[in-house]
Structure formats: structure tokens, C-alpha cells
C-alpha positions as a LaTeX table, in Angstrom:
\begin{tabular}{lrrr}
\hline
Residue & $x$ (\AA) & $y$ (\AA) & $z$ (\AA) \\
\hline
Met1 & 5.09 & 5.24 & $-7.86$ \\
Asp2 & 1.37 & 5.93 & $-7.62$ \\
Glu3 & $-0.08$ & 9.39 & $-8.04$ \\
Gly4 & $-0.37$ & 11.01 & $-4.63$ \\
Ser5 & 2.46 & 9.00 & $-3.12$ \\
Gly6 & 5.62 & 10.31 & $-1.56$ \\
Pro7 & 9.19 & 9.31 & $-2.45$ \\
Asp8 & 9.02 & 6.35 & $-0.02$ \\
Gly9 & 5.77 & 5.08 & $-1.58$ \\
Thr10 & 3.49 & 6.25 & 1.24 \\
Leu11 & 0.19 & 7.85 & 0.28 \\
Asp12 & $-0.65$ & 11.35 & 1.36 \\
Arg13 & $-3.86$ & 11.77 & 3.37 \\
Asp14 & $-6.01$ & 12.94 & 0.43 \\
Ala15 & $-4.86$ & 10.03 & $-1.75$ \\
Leu16 & $-5.53$ & 7.59 & 1.10 \\
Leu17 & $-9.03$ & 8.97 & 1.68 \\
Gly18 & $-9.73$ & 8.75 & $-2.06$ \\
Ala19 & $-8.56$ & 5.14 & $-2.13$ \\
Leu20 & $-10.70$ & 4.24 & 0.88 \\
Ala21 & $-13.75$ & 5.95 & $-0.70$ \\
Ser22 & $-13.36$ & 3.74 & $-3.79$ \\
Met23 & $-13.50$ & 0.50 & $-1.78$ \\
Pro24 & $-16.86$ & $-1.27$ & $-1.96$ \\
Val25 & $-16.51$ & $-2.59$ & 1.60 \\
Leu26 & $-16.44$ & 1.02 & 2.85 \\
Gly27 & $-19.07$ & 2.33 & 0.42 \\
Ser28 & $-21.69$ & 3.00 & 3.09 \\
Trp29 & $-19.24$ & 4.80 & 5.38 \\
Thr30 & $-19.32$ & 8.59 & 5.70 \\
Asp31 & $-16.31$ & 10.75 & 4.90 \\
Ala32 & $-15.87$ & 11.32 & 8.64 \\
Glu33 & $-15.84$ & 7.57 & 9.35 \\
Arg34 & $-13.29$ & 6.93 & 6.58 \\
Ser35 & $-11.19$ & 9.78 & 7.95 \\
Gln36 & $-11.22$ & 8.19 & 11.41 \\
Leu37 & $-10.18$ & 4.86 & 9.88 \\
Ala38 & $-7.39$ & 6.53 & 7.88 \\
Ala39 & $-6.00$ & 8.02 & 11.09 \\
Gln40 & $-5.59$ & 4.49 & 12.50 \\
Leu41 & $-3.96$ & 2.90 & 9.44 \\
Thr42 & $-0.30$ & 2.08 & 9.01 \\
Gly43 & 1.13 & 1.87 & 5.50 \\
Arg44 & 2.72 & $-1.32$ & 4.21 \\
Ser45 & 4.01 & $-2.12$ & 0.76 \\
Ala46 & 5.15 & $-5.46$ & $-0.60$ \\
Arg47 & 7.39 & $-6.48$ & $-3.46$ \\
Lys48 & 6.39 & $-8.99$ & $-6.10$ \\
Gly49 & 6.51 & $-12.49$ & $-4.59$ \\
Glu50 & 6.75 & $-11.26$ & $-0.98$ \\
Leu51 & 4.37 & $-12.85$ & 1.55 \\
Val52 & 2.25 & $-10.29$ & 3.36 \\
Val53 & 0.63 & $-12.87$ & 5.66 \\
Thr54 & 1.29 & $-16.57$ & 6.19 \\
Gln55 & $-1.39$ & $-19.25$ & 6.48 \\
Gly56 & $-1.74$ & $-20.36$ & 10.11 \\
Gln57 & $-0.12$ & $-17.18$ & 11.47 \\
Arg58 & $-1.94$ & $-15.31$ & 14.23 \\
Asp59 & $-2.15$ & $-11.53$ & 14.22 \\
Arg60 & $-4.84$ & $-8.85$ & 14.25 \\
Ser61 & $-4.19$ & $-6.97$ & 10.99 \\
Met62 & $-6.42$ & $-6.31$ & 8.01 \\
Tyr63 & $-5.08$ & $-5.13$ & 4.66 \\
Phe64 & $-6.46$ & $-2.93$ & 1.91 \\
Cys65 & $-5.03$ & $-3.29$ & $-1.59$ \\
Leu66 & $-4.43$ & 0.31 & $-2.68$ \\
Gly67 & $-2.55$ & $-0.60$ & $-5.85$ \\
Gly68 & $-1.15$ & $-3.58$ & $-7.70$ \\
Ser69 & $-2.47$ & $-7.01$ & $-6.81$ \\
Ala70 & $-2.03$ & $-9.84$ & $-4.35$ \\
Val71 & $-2.32$ & $-13.59$ & $-4.86$ \\
Val72 & $-4.19$ & $-15.68$ & $-2.27$ \\
Leu73 & $-2.78$ & $-19.17$ & $-1.64$ \\
Gln74 & $-4.21$ & $-21.88$ & 0.60 \\
Asn75 & $-2.03$ & $-24.94$ & 1.17 \\
Gly76 & 0.02 & $-23.78$ & $-1.83$ \\
Val77 & $-3.01$ & $-23.69$ & $-4.16$ \\
His78 & $-3.84$ & $-20.45$ & $-5.97$ \\
Leu79 & $-7.35$ & $-19.36$ & $-4.90$ \\
Gln80 & $-7.65$ & $-15.87$ & $-6.34$ \\
Arg81 & $-5.93$ & $-12.61$ & $-7.20$ \\
Leu82 & $-6.94$ & $-9.52$ & $-5.23$ \\
Arg83 & $-6.78$ & $-6.18$ & $-7.01$ \\
Gln84 & $-6.98$ & $-2.52$ & $-6.12$ \\
Ser85 & $-9.93$ & $-1.66$ & $-3.83$ \\
Glu86 & $-10.11$ & $-5.19$ & $-2.39$ \\
His87 & $-9.16$ & $-6.25$ & 1.14 \\
Phe88 & $-8.04$ & $-9.28$ & 3.11 \\
Gly89 & $-7.36$ & $-10.28$ & 6.70 \\
Glu90 & $-10.70$ & $-9.25$ & 8.15 \\
Leu91 & $-11.28$ & $-12.61$ & 9.85 \\
Ala92 & $-8.02$ & $-12.33$ & 11.80 \\
Leu93 & $-8.90$ & $-8.78$ & 12.80 \\
Leu94 & $-12.47$ & $-9.49$ & 13.86 \\
Asn95 & $-12.19$ & $-13.02$ & 15.24 \\
Gly96 & $-8.53$ & $-13.44$ & 16.16 \\
Thr97 & $-8.42$ & $-16.66$ & 14.15 \\
Pro98 & $-5.25$ & $-17.92$ & 12.45 \\
Arg99 & $-4.74$ & $-16.87$ & 8.83 \\
Ala100 & $-6.79$ & $-19.10$ & 6.52 \\
Ala101 & $-4.48$ & $-18.41$ & 3.57 \\
Ser102 & $-1.19$ & $-16.79$ & 2.56 \\
\hline
\end{tabular}
């Protein structure tokens, strides 16, 4: 369990704000803007090997990697490994396009 997380693995507000502040994509945001974002977020954890998104799927969610890592696959080919402070799913959120990768 990560520091600042509850027994169910959810992050408390201060830990979440700290994690968001460490993300390069949000580096230019003010504390107030990150706080507004945090208020809109829903927590999600995944087990090793579990798919978070599926290539071709349509939804409007973006994900921030707050701990651990995630593997990106396209047509079954390993493209990269995302680590803490990285994100994925922004194209689906912004454009409504199908997932480009799993």
C-alpha cells in the first residue's frame, strides 16, 4: 500500500494533490486548478496483468499512473511501459476517438 493511502488503496486528498503536482503534464497548473481536477477524479486500481483499457474501445476516460506501472500494447505489440507520474487516455477524453492501444 502506498504512503497516504487508505485500507482500500484509495489516496487521501493531500496524497492525491501531491501526486498530481509531481506530474509533468500538470506542471504549469496552479494548486487551485489541480485541486479542482482532484475533485472530479475517480480512483481506479488495477492488478498485474489486468487491462485498464482495450484497443478499439470507446469511452471518455483519462488515467494518471499514481504508482506502479502500466504496459501499452498495440495490436499485441509492446510499445512502452508507463510509470508513476505518466498518463494515458487523453485522446479518448479530448477527441472521443476509440482507444489506440490497450
